C-alpha cells in the first residue's frame, strides 16, 4: 500500500487510542462510551461508562459502594440501586456467561475488579499498518464516530435533557377544603408539560409519593433523577384564588423563576396555561405545544372532575366507586368536556382489572364494562383526538380484542403526543416484549422507569423485560429494591416466587408466595399461588387441601376448579375439557384457555380438535418455515404431539427442529410465557433422539429444574423411558430434592412466626 495511506491510518489509529483502554479483546473509550470487540459494538450510557473507567483505574482493591456514590455519582444518589443497575449492565456486556469475570461482589464490602489493561503507548508502539488492519482501523474509527455522534444526538437524560418534577400544590386556605383543587392544578400542569418533547417530566405517581416523605430538595432530586422542581400553593377566598409558584434548580437549590397569579375561580384554567408556559420557556426557551385541548368547562364541572381524580388516585375500591359517580355527574352536566370521559374509562378499566383478579369472569358484567369503556374512549377521541392518555387506554382495549398490530400503532401515537406518559411507555414496552423485540422493550421500560421511578407497576414491567431478556440478576435486584420502597406490593413477591422456581429454588418460592398471600389475603390469585407451589414441591396432599379451602371461599375460581378435574380426589378429564370449552365460549380471544384445552385433548388422543383450537392463534407455527418464540413453546409442544398422533411426521419434525433451534439460540433460563423449562427434552423424545433427551433431562434435574416437574415422569411423552434405570434414578433424585426443599421452607417458617402457610 502507499506510504501516504499508511501514514494517515497511523495518525487516525493513534488519535483513536488516546484516552482508550484495551483489556482482553475489548477497546474502551470512556469519553464517548464506545466499547468495541471485533464485530461487537456497544455504546454505554455516560454513567455506566464513568463507572467502568473508575473500576479500571481502581482495580485489584475492594471499592465500597460509599466510594462509588462519592466518586462516580458525586453524592447525588442515596441508595445503591443505580449502582446495581450499572454493574449489571457492565457484567452483561463484557461476559454474560461469567458475571464475575471482571467484577466480583465482595459480600457486605463492595466490589473487586480485574482488568488486564494494555496502555495506549504499548498499542501504538506495537502497531504496523497493513492493508487488512487499515480496513479494521477505518471501521473502528467510523464506529467510534457513530457512537460519539449518537451520544451527542441522543444524550442521556441525566446530562442534557431538562428534567422536572411537579410536586403537589398545597392548600393555604384557612379551611383547607380546597386540597382537591391544589392537587388537580398540579395534575393538569403535569399533563400539559408531558406533551413537551425534549423535556423529561416525572410522572404524578412518583412526584406525589415522594412529596410526603419530608425530604430535602437535593434528596428529592436524587431519588427522582431530576434537575428542576416546580412547587406551588393556592389560597381561595370566596370566588377569588391566588396561586403562588416557584421553579427551582435542584442542583444549586436556587430559584429560577417565581410568580403569583390572582384570578377568579372560573378563570383558573388560564393560570394553569400560564404556569406551564412559563416553565417551558424557562427550561427550553420554547412555547407549549398547540396539541393540548383548551376546552374550558364551567368551574362546577371542573370541580367534580378534580374531586373525582383525587378519589381515583387512591386506587381503593371505595375511591374508584366515588370517582365513577363524580365523573358521571360531570359528563351529565357537560358532555363536550373530554377529560371526564377519559377518566371514567380509566376508572372502569381499573375496576374491571381488579375484579378480574378473582378469576370469576362474570361475563355480562365484563361485557358491560368493556362496551362502556369503548364508548367513552370513542367519544373522548372525537372530542380530543390528541389525547395520549385516551389513546393509551384505547391500545389496551385493542390488545384485549386481539388487535395487536393496531394496538402498537395506537401506543406509538400516544407516546408521540405525550412523550412523558410513563404508563403508555410502559405498556409499549410490554407490547414490544410480546413482539419478541426484547432489546427495544428494555429501552422503553427503562425510559418509563426514569419518568416514574417510585411506581411498582413500572419497576415490575422493567424487571420482567430484563428477566425475559436473560438478565436475571438485574431483574431480581430491581424487584428487591422495589420491595424496600414499596413493601406492601404483593406482586413483587409473586414475581420472586415464580423466578425462584425457574432458578431451581422451590422452597424459597414458597416463602415468597406465602408473603404475597399475607399482603393480599382476600385475593384468590395469591392463595392459588401457594396451592400451586405445593404442587410444584410434589406435595399433592397439601396442594389438594389448599385447593379445597380456596374453592370453599371462592367457588367460581377458575384455576382451582380446572385443576380439581385433573388432580382432585376423583379426576374427570372429560368434564374438565367441557369446563374449559365453556371458558373458551365466554372468552374466545383468551389464548391461555385454548392452550389448556389443547393440552388435555392431546392427552386424550384427540389431535384434530387440538389443532383446530390452536391454528387461529398460532398461524406462524403451521407455516412451512415456522417462527417460534418463548410465548409459543407450549403450542409447539402440543401441535407437534398432535401431528405425531396423526402420523404427520414431516410437519412434526419441522416444527420440533424450529423449537429446538429457538431454545438453543435464546434461552439461558425459562424466559416466560406458558412453558415448563424442559421443552427441549420433550422435543428430542418426539424426534426419537433419546440420548440427547436423557442428557438434557439429567442436566435439568442436576440444576434443580422445578417448573411443573411434579408429573413429568407420568406423561405419555416419557413413555420410552419408563423402564430405563437412568430415568428412574433421575426421578428418585428429583423426589429427594423436593423433599429437602419442603423441609427447608418449613424450618424457615418456624423461624418466622409472622408467616403462615395455612
XYZ file of C-alpha atoms in Angstrom:
758
model
C 0.000 0.000 0.000
C 1.123 3.608 -0.470
C 3.013 5.194 2.377
C 0.575 8.148 2.492
C -2.324 5.821 3.245
C -0.298 4.103 5.943
C 0.748 7.400 7.447
C -2.834 8.739 7.585
C -4.103 5.465 9.028
C -1.420 5.538 11.706
C -2.370 9.095 12.661
C -6.031 8.075 12.909
C -5.137 4.996 14.941
C -3.019 6.988 17.398
C -5.735 9.622 17.794
C -8.268 6.893 18.394
C -6.128 5.270 21.083
C -5.746 8.481 23.053
C -7.605 8.078 26.376
C -8.536 4.486 25.480
C -8.180 1.265 27.444
C -7.651 -2.205 25.990
C -8.239 -5.342 28.041
C -8.524 -8.839 26.598
C -10.261 -8.305 23.234
C -12.037 -5.081 24.256
C -11.225 -1.456 23.436
C -12.976 1.105 25.644
C -13.148 4.875 25.125
C -14.591 6.429 28.291
C -15.071 9.871 26.747
C -17.627 8.531 24.238
C -18.749 5.316 25.920
C -17.634 3.242 22.912
C -16.902 -0.387 23.828
C -15.703 -2.480 20.883
C -14.710 -6.113 20.485
C -14.322 -7.492 16.971
C -17.703 -7.116 15.304
C -19.472 -6.362 18.582
C -20.053 -2.684 19.264
C -21.768 -1.180 22.284
C -22.383 2.418 23.299
C -22.517 2.651 27.081
C -24.648 5.359 28.601
C -22.496 8.069 30.256
C -22.895 6.968 33.892
C -22.111 3.326 33.045
C -19.016 4.471 31.111
C -17.825 6.557 34.059
C -18.303 3.631 36.435
C -16.379 1.262 34.132
C -13.478 3.716 33.897
C -13.381 4.089 37.690
C -13.330 0.307 38.120
C -10.478 0.015 35.601
C -8.442 2.724 37.335
C -9.047 1.263 40.802
C -8.821 -2.444 40.174
C -7.407 -5.125 42.463
C -8.717 -3.465 45.609
C -12.132 -3.500 47.267
C -14.196 -0.487 46.215
C -17.046 0.256 48.594
C -20.482 1.416 47.493
C -19.970 4.565 49.527
C -16.854 5.307 47.488
C -18.757 4.854 44.226
C -21.573 7.113 45.430
C -18.996 9.803 46.226
C -16.610 9.471 43.288
C -18.842 8.387 40.399
C -22.256 9.718 41.427
C -20.890 12.789 43.243
C -23.180 12.096 46.228
C -26.270 12.602 44.062
C -27.812 9.238 44.988
C -28.782 7.921 48.395
C -29.329 4.225 47.613
C -27.290 1.558 45.849
C -29.989 0.782 43.241
C -28.323 2.797 40.421
C -25.003 1.116 41.232
C -26.593 -2.352 40.985
C -28.088 -1.460 37.610
C -24.838 -0.110 36.153
C -22.744 -3.013 37.484
C -25.240 -5.454 35.963
C -25.060 -3.694 32.561
C -21.229 -3.861 32.558
C -21.209 -7.540 33.528
C -23.845 -8.435 30.946
C -21.945 -6.574 28.226
C -18.439 -7.878 28.933
C -19.167 -11.503 29.796
C -22.802 -12.597 30.203
C -21.729 -16.209 30.833
C -19.413 -15.396 33.759
C -20.706 -12.352 35.650
C -17.682 -12.248 37.996
C -15.053 -12.443 35.219
C -14.231 -8.737 35.551
C -16.158 -7.569 38.623
C -16.535 -9.619 41.792
C -19.051 -8.788 44.506
C -17.414 -8.836 47.926
C -20.292 -9.527 50.352
C -21.035 -6.621 52.728
C -17.972 -4.721 51.456
C -18.251 -3.735 47.802
C -16.641 -4.742 44.522
C -13.274 -6.074 43.346
C -12.442 -5.501 39.669
C -9.857 -7.273 37.487
C -8.805 -5.858 34.103
C -5.586 -6.714 32.268
C -5.116 -3.311 30.667
C -2.723 -2.605 27.805
C -1.660 1.033 27.734
C -2.236 3.234 24.682
C 1.540 3.663 24.239
C 2.031 -0.109 24.039
C -0.725 -0.378 21.445
C 0.779 2.429 19.358
C 4.282 1.019 19.550
C 3.296 -2.465 18.518
C 1.060 -1.497 15.636
C 2.068 -1.840 11.972
C -0.164 -0.733 9.126
C -1.175 -3.392 6.586
C -3.973 -3.437 4.052
C -6.008 -5.681 6.347
C -5.715 -3.669 9.527
C -6.069 -0.422 7.599
C -9.635 -1.526 6.895
C -10.066 -2.530 10.530
C -8.788 0.853 11.738
C -11.155 2.653 9.385
C -14.163 0.651 10.570
C -13.267 1.106 14.232
C -12.857 4.864 13.834
C -16.139 5.064 11.939
C -17.891 3.170 14.713
C -16.479 5.486 17.352
C -17.643 8.489 15.324
C -21.139 6.984 15.116
C -21.193 6.277 18.852
C -19.941 9.763 19.666
C -22.495 11.341 17.352
C -25.270 9.234 18.840
C -24.213 10.165 22.361
C -24.461 13.842 21.454
C -27.541 13.455 19.291
C -29.463 11.316 21.787
C -27.915 12.163 25.151
C -28.725 10.506 28.430
C -31.500 12.381 30.248
C -29.227 12.670 33.282
C -26.959 15.137 31.487
C -28.542 17.361 28.857
C -32.288 16.834 28.650
C -34.074 19.238 31.021
C -35.972 17.272 33.656
C -38.616 18.375 36.114
C -40.920 17.090 38.835
C -44.127 18.944 39.650
C -44.813 18.496 43.353
C -48.425 18.584 44.603
C -49.502 22.145 45.276
C -50.542 22.886 48.857
C -53.768 24.489 50.037
C -53.113 27.557 52.195
C -56.786 28.405 52.610
C -57.990 28.694 56.195
C -60.431 25.791 55.934
C -58.029 23.514 53.979
C -61.080 22.417 51.993
C -59.570 23.022 48.550
C -56.809 20.407 48.503
C -58.599 18.752 45.595
C -58.150 21.991 43.636
C -54.468 22.248 44.572
C -53.775 18.637 43.549
C -55.872 18.989 40.406
C -53.894 22.026 39.340
C -50.649 20.048 39.785
C -52.125 17.174 37.756
C -53.119 19.492 34.937
C -49.702 21.170 34.792
C -48.072 17.712 34.653
C -50.395 16.731 31.796
C -49.532 19.890 29.868
C -45.778 19.594 30.401
C -45.856 15.886 29.466
C -46.641 16.864 25.893
C -43.397 18.795 25.502
C -40.752 16.931 23.515
C -37.221 17.187 24.856
C -38.410 17.717 28.442
C -38.429 14.821 30.922
C -41.388 15.140 33.285
C -41.653 12.866 36.315
C -44.967 11.011 36.460
C -47.565 12.029 39.002
C -47.255 8.712 40.866
C -43.641 9.397 41.816
C -43.739 13.165 42.323
C -46.793 12.975 44.601
C -45.496 9.956 46.542
C -42.114 11.492 47.308
C -43.584 14.838 48.363
C -44.921 13.268 51.565
C -41.547 11.980 52.770
C -40.137 15.215 54.260
C -37.041 15.096 52.063
C -34.735 17.951 51.158
C -34.634 19.393 47.649
C -31.389 17.550 46.870
C -32.772 14.250 48.207
C -35.915 14.559 46.078
C -33.799 15.384 43.049
C -31.565 12.385 43.702
C -34.390 9.886 44.130
C -36.349 11.142 41.123
C -33.281 11.809 38.964
C -34.389 15.335 38.051
C -32.711 18.735 37.801
C -35.687 21.035 38.427
C -38.714 21.126 40.690
C -41.924 23.109 40.483
C -43.757 23.718 43.723
C -46.781 25.865 44.409
C -49.679 26.728 46.638
C -53.210 28.040 46.311
C -55.302 30.264 48.534
C -59.041 30.539 47.934
C -61.078 33.399 49.339
C -64.676 33.357 48.217
C -64.645 33.450 44.434
C -61.019 34.554 44.244
C -57.924 32.360 44.019
C -54.254 33.216 44.401
C -51.690 30.773 43.037
C -48.022 31.042 44.041
C -45.477 29.028 42.026
C -41.722 28.581 42.169
C -39.312 26.831 39.776
C -36.118 25.607 41.494
C -32.781 24.340 40.192
C -32.402 21.190 42.289
C -28.613 21.124 41.914
C -28.000 24.641 43.224
C -31.286 24.892 45.147
C -31.656 28.372 43.691
C -34.905 29.819 42.440
C -35.075 30.170 38.647
C -38.491 31.744 38.423
C -41.460 32.528 40.668
C -44.773 34.215 40.113
C -48.075 34.973 41.787
C -51.352 34.673 39.864
C -54.631 36.253 41.021
C -57.776 35.079 39.291
C -61.431 34.368 39.836
C -62.219 30.661 40.204
C -63.977 30.428 36.861
C -60.733 31.588 35.201
C -58.492 29.032 36.911
C -57.725 27.374 33.541
C -55.713 30.346 32.347
C -53.490 30.083 35.439
C -52.565 26.506 34.559
C -51.740 27.540 30.997
C -49.584 30.419 32.241
C -47.658 28.227 34.713
C -46.905 25.516 32.137
C -45.898 28.082 29.514
C -43.547 29.833 31.949
C -41.855 26.558 32.915
C -41.300 25.537 29.278
C -39.945 28.994 28.422
C -37.533 28.882 31.385
C -36.242 25.353 30.705
C -36.398 25.053 26.925
C -36.745 28.557 25.557
C -39.770 27.406 23.558
C -43.536 27.600 23.828
C -46.096 24.966 24.824
C -47.179 22.640 22.001
C -50.504 23.506 20.432
C -51.936 19.976 20.673
C -53.306 20.440 24.207
C -57.102 20.598 24.327
C -58.061 24.038 25.649
C -61.748 23.348 26.222
C -62.924 25.248 29.326
C -65.884 23.749 31.231
C -67.736 25.540 33.984
C -65.999 25.620 37.349
C -68.762 23.383 38.734
C -67.892 20.656 36.223
C -64.164 21.163 36.688
C -64.575 20.827 40.460
C -66.353 17.475 40.008
C -63.534 16.232 37.761
C -60.817 17.330 40.183
C -62.557 15.705 43.163
C -63.047 12.546 41.112
C -59.379 12.488 40.158
C -58.336 12.685 43.818
C -60.604 9.715 44.633
C -59.416 7.773 41.572
C -55.771 8.174 42.532
C -56.401 6.472 45.884
C -56.881 3.226 43.862
C -59.159 1.749 46.531
C -62.500 0.118 45.751
C -64.334 2.890 47.615
C -62.285 5.602 45.930
C -62.957 4.147 42.472
C -66.711 3.961 43.129
C -66.785 7.577 44.344
C -64.721 8.715 41.357
C -67.078 6.923 38.985
C -70.075 8.809 40.428
C -68.305 12.183 40.210
C -67.181 11.660 36.602
C -70.702 10.593 35.584
C -72.085 13.767 37.151
C -69.544 15.839 35.211
C -70.496 14.165 31.914
C -74.202 14.736 32.568
C -73.545 18.447 33.138
C -71.165 18.856 30.165
C -70.911 16.036 27.629
C -68.485 18.065 25.446
C -65.671 18.091 28.027
C -63.329 15.191 27.028
C -61.463 14.744 30.344
C -64.269 13.112 32.407
C -64.902 10.637 29.554
C -61.217 9.628 29.641
C -61.042 9.410 33.430
C -64.288 7.444 33.724
C -62.936 4.955 31.176
C -59.776 4.700 33.255
C -61.786 4.068 36.445
C -63.975 1.403 34.825
C -60.931 -0.366 33.425
C -59.214 -0.242 36.830
C -62.328 -1.701 38.467
C -62.530 -4.454 35.888
C -58.817 -5.262 36.209
C -59.257 -5.541 39.977
C -62.322 -7.775 39.662
C -60.523 -9.955 37.121
C -58.033 -10.996 39.807
C -60.777 -13.154 41.318
C -60.934 -15.199 38.098
C -64.732 -15.229 38.470
C -65.020 -13.979 34.866
C -68.586 -12.651 35.219
C -69.397 -12.459 31.540
C -72.279 -9.984 31.500
C -70.503 -7.613 33.855
C -67.304 -7.859 31.824
C -69.052 -7.122 28.555
C -70.865 -4.154 30.091
C -67.571 -2.772 31.372
C -65.781 -3.217 28.062
C -68.635 -1.830 25.988
C -68.885 1.295 28.126
C -65.114 1.826 28.179
C -65.063 1.524 24.404
C -67.908 4.033 24.024
C -66.259 6.505 26.414
C -62.955 6.349 24.556
C -64.647 6.774 21.171
C -66.360 9.886 22.497
C -63.193 11.231 24.113
C -61.130 10.825 20.955
C -63.772 12.571 18.857
C -63.677 15.482 21.327
C -59.868 15.429 21.719
C -58.024 13.349 19.089
C -54.697 14.495 20.581
C -55.203 12.857 23.983
C -52.299 10.475 24.549
C -53.992 9.080 27.660
C -57.130 8.163 25.696
C -55.024 6.508 23.001
C -53.065 4.579 25.635
C -56.304 3.246 27.122
C -57.622 2.503 23.644
C -54.476 0.466 22.935
C -55.186 -1.732 25.958
C -58.714 -2.306 24.611
C -57.310 -3.275 21.221
C -54.945 -5.740 22.904
C -57.918 -7.272 24.764
C -59.630 -7.740 21.387
C -56.558 -9.417 19.900
C -55.846 -6.488 17.546
C -52.170 -6.430 18.425
C -50.749 -4.505 15.478
C -53.370 -1.770 15.758
C -52.562 -1.514 19.456
C -48.897 -0.924 18.654
C -49.769 1.894 16.247
C -52.040 3.472 18.862
C -49.322 3.276 21.538
C -46.773 4.903 19.249
C -49.243 7.708 18.566
C -49.925 8.102 22.312
C -46.206 8.471 23.042
C -45.755 10.896 20.156
C -48.487 13.074 21.657
C -47.333 12.678 25.269
C -43.635 11.709 25.271
C -43.577 11.686 29.095
C -46.559 9.384 29.628
C -44.879 6.671 31.707
C -47.926 4.383 31.599
C -48.053 4.499 27.793
C -44.301 3.909 27.507
C -44.531 1.018 29.978
C -47.411 -0.558 28.057
C -45.454 -0.091 24.835
C -42.504 -1.933 26.422
C -44.815 -4.846 27.221
C -46.192 -4.743 23.672
C -42.642 -4.870 22.256
C -41.869 -7.809 24.522
C -44.775 -9.781 23.034
C -43.444 -8.926 19.568
C -40.142 -10.534 20.645
C -38.387 -7.159 20.229
C -36.672 -7.580 23.579
C -33.849 -5.023 23.287
C -36.312 -2.296 22.307
C -38.629 -3.366 25.121
C -35.900 -2.926 27.732
C -35.025 0.543 26.392
C -38.659 1.675 26.609
C -39.111 0.129 30.062
C -36.023 1.991 31.320
C -37.464 5.219 29.934
C -40.751 4.616 31.762
C -38.880 3.825 34.985
C -36.841 7.028 34.737
C -40.074 9.044 34.413
C -41.875 7.213 37.226
C -39.161 5.775 39.494
C -41.362 5.036 42.527
C -44.113 3.180 40.637
C -44.133 -0.537 41.444
C -46.061 -1.232 38.258
C -43.373 0.390 36.088
C -40.499 -1.234 38.013
C -42.194 -4.603 37.506
C -42.511 -4.002 33.759
C -38.791 -3.189 33.594
C -37.814 -6.206 35.688
C -39.974 -8.588 33.647
C -38.453 -7.342 30.410
C -34.953 -7.809 31.813
C -35.834 -11.304 33.011
C -37.179 -12.339 29.639
C -34.005 -10.945 28.060
C -31.983 -13.331 30.246
C -30.713 -10.625 32.613
C -31.963 -12.329 35.756
C -29.521 -10.693 38.184
C -30.594 -7.160 37.294
C -34.279 -8.111 37.206
C -34.156 -9.559 40.711
C -32.201 -6.581 42.088
C -34.862 -4.181 40.738
C -37.703 -6.095 42.409
C -35.771 -6.459 45.678
C -35.157 -2.700 45.681
C -38.825 -2.011 44.948
C -39.846 -4.210 47.884
C -37.823 -1.868 50.102
C -39.517 1.191 48.581
C -42.993 -0.396 48.295
C -43.145 -3.102 50.996
C -46.899 -3.658 50.573
C -46.692 -4.686 46.893
C -47.894 -8.284 46.740
C -46.993 -8.705 43.070
C -43.285 -8.150 43.779
C -43.280 -11.247 45.967
C -45.258 -13.113 43.305
C -42.604 -12.358 40.691
C -39.811 -13.502 43.004
C -41.782 -16.676 43.759
C -42.023 -17.546 40.062
C -38.421 -16.632 39.354
C -37.197 -18.665 42.322
C -38.987 -21.669 40.842
C -37.354 -21.055 37.497
C -33.945 -20.793 39.155
C -34.445 -24.143 40.921
C -35.291 -22.812 44.407
C -38.851 -24.047 45.062
C -38.517 -23.754 48.842
C -37.659 -20.084 48.531
C -40.505 -19.722 46.034
C -42.929 -20.969 48.698
C -41.744 -18.317 51.176
C -42.306 -15.561 48.608
C -45.744 -16.989 47.728
C -46.761 -17.039 51.384
C -45.613 -13.439 51.791
C -47.577 -12.495 48.666
C -50.718 -14.066 50.167
C -50.189 -12.361 53.540
C -50.016 -8.949 51.830
C -53.243 -9.528 49.867
C -55.171 -12.183 51.842
C -58.555 -11.757 50.157
C -57.258 -12.145 46.617
C -57.730 -15.753 45.471
C -54.891 -15.373 42.966
C -52.487 -15.056 45.895
C -53.966 -18.082 47.681
C -53.748 -20.102 44.474
C -50.071 -19.184 44.212
C -49.441 -21.064 47.473
C -51.546 -24.057 46.338
C -49.665 -24.243 43.057
C -46.253 -24.275 44.727
C -47.410 -27.139 46.943
C -47.919 -28.994 43.652
C -44.516 -27.830 42.391
C -42.940 -29.221 45.581
C -44.526 -32.628 44.873
C -46.780 -32.294 47.926
C -50.077 -33.388 46.413
C -51.909 -33.820 49.731
C -51.256 -30.236 50.871
C -51.963 -28.939 47.374
C -55.403 -30.599 47.333
C -56.151 -29.369 50.851
C -55.189 -25.828 49.843
C -57.300 -26.032 46.667
C -60.385 -27.237 48.534
C -60.068 -24.404 51.058
C -59.763 -21.882 48.211
C -62.876 -23.216 46.448
C -64.830 -23.126 49.713
C -64.191 -19.377 49.854
C -64.224 -18.640 46.082
C -66.320 -21.391 44.461
C -66.024 -19.923 40.938
C -62.247 -19.534 40.912
C -61.295 -20.945 37.526
C -57.773 -22.324 38.094
C -58.690 -24.251 41.239
C -61.788 -25.770 39.612
C -59.847 -26.754 36.493
C -57.043 -28.411 38.466
C -59.601 -30.286 40.576
C -60.914 -32.002 37.446
C -57.389 -33.272 36.721
C -55.821 -33.798 40.162
C -58.702 -33.921 42.650
C -59.757 -36.941 44.626
C -61.896 -38.072 41.658
C -60.204 -36.901 38.439
C -62.532 -36.442 35.461
C -60.749 -35.322 32.299
C -63.875 -35.320 30.101
C -65.745 -32.973 32.429
C -62.600 -30.902 32.695
C -62.416 -30.459 28.901
C -66.089 -29.421 28.826
C -65.389 -26.923 31.608
C -62.528 -25.324 29.649
C -64.621 -25.264 26.457
C -67.205 -23.169 28.315
C -64.473 -20.687 29.173
C -63.442 -20.542 25.511
C -67.051 -19.807 24.511
C -67.187 -16.967 27.021
C -63.741 -15.605 26.173
C -62.796 -16.704 22.647
C -59.760 -14.385 22.490
C -58.032 -15.723 25.630
C -55.219 -17.899 24.242
C -54.475 -19.447 27.644
C -57.796 -21.344 27.681
C -57.172 -22.695 24.184
C -53.733 -23.964 25.184
C -55.175 -25.664 28.263
C -57.940 -27.349 26.289
C -55.485 -28.467 23.594
C -53.184 -29.897 26.291
C -55.966 -32.099 27.625
C -57.184 -33.032 24.142
C -53.705 -34.246 23.132
C -53.500 -36.171 26.411
C -56.816 -37.822 25.478
C -55.568 -38.555 21.910
C -57.935 -36.085 20.207
C -55.402 -34.347 17.931
C -57.774 -32.903 15.318
C -59.670 -30.909 17.939
C -56.419 -29.655 19.443
C -55.127 -28.407 16.070
C -58.452 -26.712 15.275
C -58.258 -24.824 18.569
C -54.653 -23.656 18.146
C -54.301 -22.759 14.466
C -56.180 -19.388 14.647
C -53.852 -18.153 17.396
C -50.581 -19.647 16.151
C -50.681 -19.497 12.328
C -46.908 -18.953 12.254
C -46.409 -22.468 13.671
C -48.401 -24.014 10.826
C -46.250 -22.350 8.142
C -43.681 -24.257 6.038
C -40.951 -22.355 7.923
C -42.406 -21.930 11.414
C -41.413 -18.982 13.628
C -41.044 -19.849 17.324
C -40.907 -17.563 20.379
C -40.825 -18.259 24.116
C -44.537 -17.485 24.210
C -45.361 -20.164 21.645
C -43.247 -23.052 23.016
C -46.209 -24.717 24.716
C -48.099 -24.566 21.422
C -45.074 -26.040 19.579
C -45.140 -28.953 22.039
C -48.885 -29.565 21.633
C -49.045 -29.141 17.836
C -46.058 -31.461 17.366
C -47.653 -34.133 19.558
C -50.947 -33.774 17.661
C -49.222 -34.143 14.293
C -47.303 -37.172 15.585
C -50.601 -38.771 16.665
C -51.917 -38.122 13.130
C -48.725 -39.600 11.574
C -47.877 -36.176 10.090
C -44.250 -36.872 10.916
C -42.694 -34.424 8.441
C -44.700 -31.496 9.813
C -43.925 -32.514 13.384
C -40.198 -32.822 12.666
C -40.011 -29.389 11.012
C -41.750 -27.709 13.939
C -39.765 -29.584 16.605
C -36.459 -28.629 14.989
C -37.581 -24.989 14.824
C -38.410 -25.188 18.524
C -35.007 -26.653 19.388
C -33.248 -24.001 17.298
C -35.086 -21.249 19.186
C -34.218 -22.727 22.581
C -30.566 -23.194 21.654
C -30.341 -19.615 20.403
C -32.183 -17.665 23.073
C -32.834 -19.442 26.302
C -30.450 -19.415 29.251
C -33.346 -19.904 31.671
C -37.091 -20.003 31.230
C -37.815 -16.679 29.637
C -41.536 -16.537 30.131
C -44.819 -17.491 28.592
C -46.626 -20.776 29.041
C -43.671 -23.137 29.232
C -42.202 -25.582 31.722
C -38.490 -25.187 31.029
C -37.712 -28.649 29.589
C -39.374 -28.354 26.196
C -36.073 -29.288 24.561
C -36.143 -32.650 26.395
C -39.658 -33.365 25.164
C -38.794 -32.242 21.622
C -35.807 -34.608 21.461
C -38.012 -37.512 22.630
C -40.625 -36.762 19.982
C -37.851 -36.696 17.371
C -36.631 -40.081 18.610
C -33.331 -38.560 19.837
C -33.380 -40.342 23.184
C -29.740 -39.972 24.160
C -29.867 -36.184 23.707
C -33.139 -36.087 25.651
C -31.707 -38.083 28.550
C -28.586 -35.910 28.715
C -30.632 -32.701 28.822
C -33.058 -34.131 31.373
C -30.141 -35.067 33.630
C -28.723 -31.561 33.281
C -32.113 -30.037 34.152
C -32.569 -32.205 37.248
C -28.967 -31.648 38.358
C -29.751 -27.903 38.131
C -32.918 -28.395 40.222
C -35.451 -27.724 37.471
C -38.756 -27.139 39.277
C -41.399 -25.645 36.964
C -44.259 -28.143 36.618
C -41.952 -31.075 37.272
C -44.393 -32.977 39.521
C -45.834 -35.332 36.897
C -43.280 -35.271 34.111
C -42.380 -38.934 34.689
C -46.035 -39.941 34.190
C -46.593 -38.020 30.962
C -47.085 -40.160 27.810
C -44.189 -38.373 26.052
C -41.774 -40.003 28.540
C -43.162 -43.499 27.933
C -39.968 -44.641 26.103
C -38.052 -44.077 29.358
C -40.337 -45.697 31.950
C -38.164 -48.819 32.235
C -34.832 -47.041 31.836
C -32.740 -47.336 35.054
C -31.129 -43.923 34.491
C -34.555 -42.292 34.104
C -35.874 -43.983 37.240
C -32.764 -42.858 39.119
C -33.315 -39.256 37.986
C -36.932 -39.381 39.183
C -35.792 -40.549 42.630
C -33.095 -37.852 42.697
C -35.699 -35.190 41.969
C -38.092 -36.563 44.600
C -35.326 -36.357 47.209
C -34.522 -32.767 46.195
C -38.162 -31.734 46.539
C -38.383 -33.366 49.942
C -35.310 -31.429 51.084
C -36.869 -28.201 49.796
C -40.120 -28.889 51.692
C -38.148 -29.445 54.874
C -36.113 -26.282 54.268
C -39.053 -23.890 53.848
C -40.854 -25.446 56.848
C -37.803 -24.722 59.006
C -37.808 -21.139 57.744
C -41.480 -20.774 58.663
C -40.759 -21.875 62.215
C -38.149 -19.123 62.450
C -40.614 -16.507 61.142
C -43.835 -16.769 63.092
C -45.319 -13.860 61.092
C -45.732 -16.098 58.045
C -48.240 -18.901 57.858
C -48.737 -21.496 55.144
C -52.401 -22.025 56.033
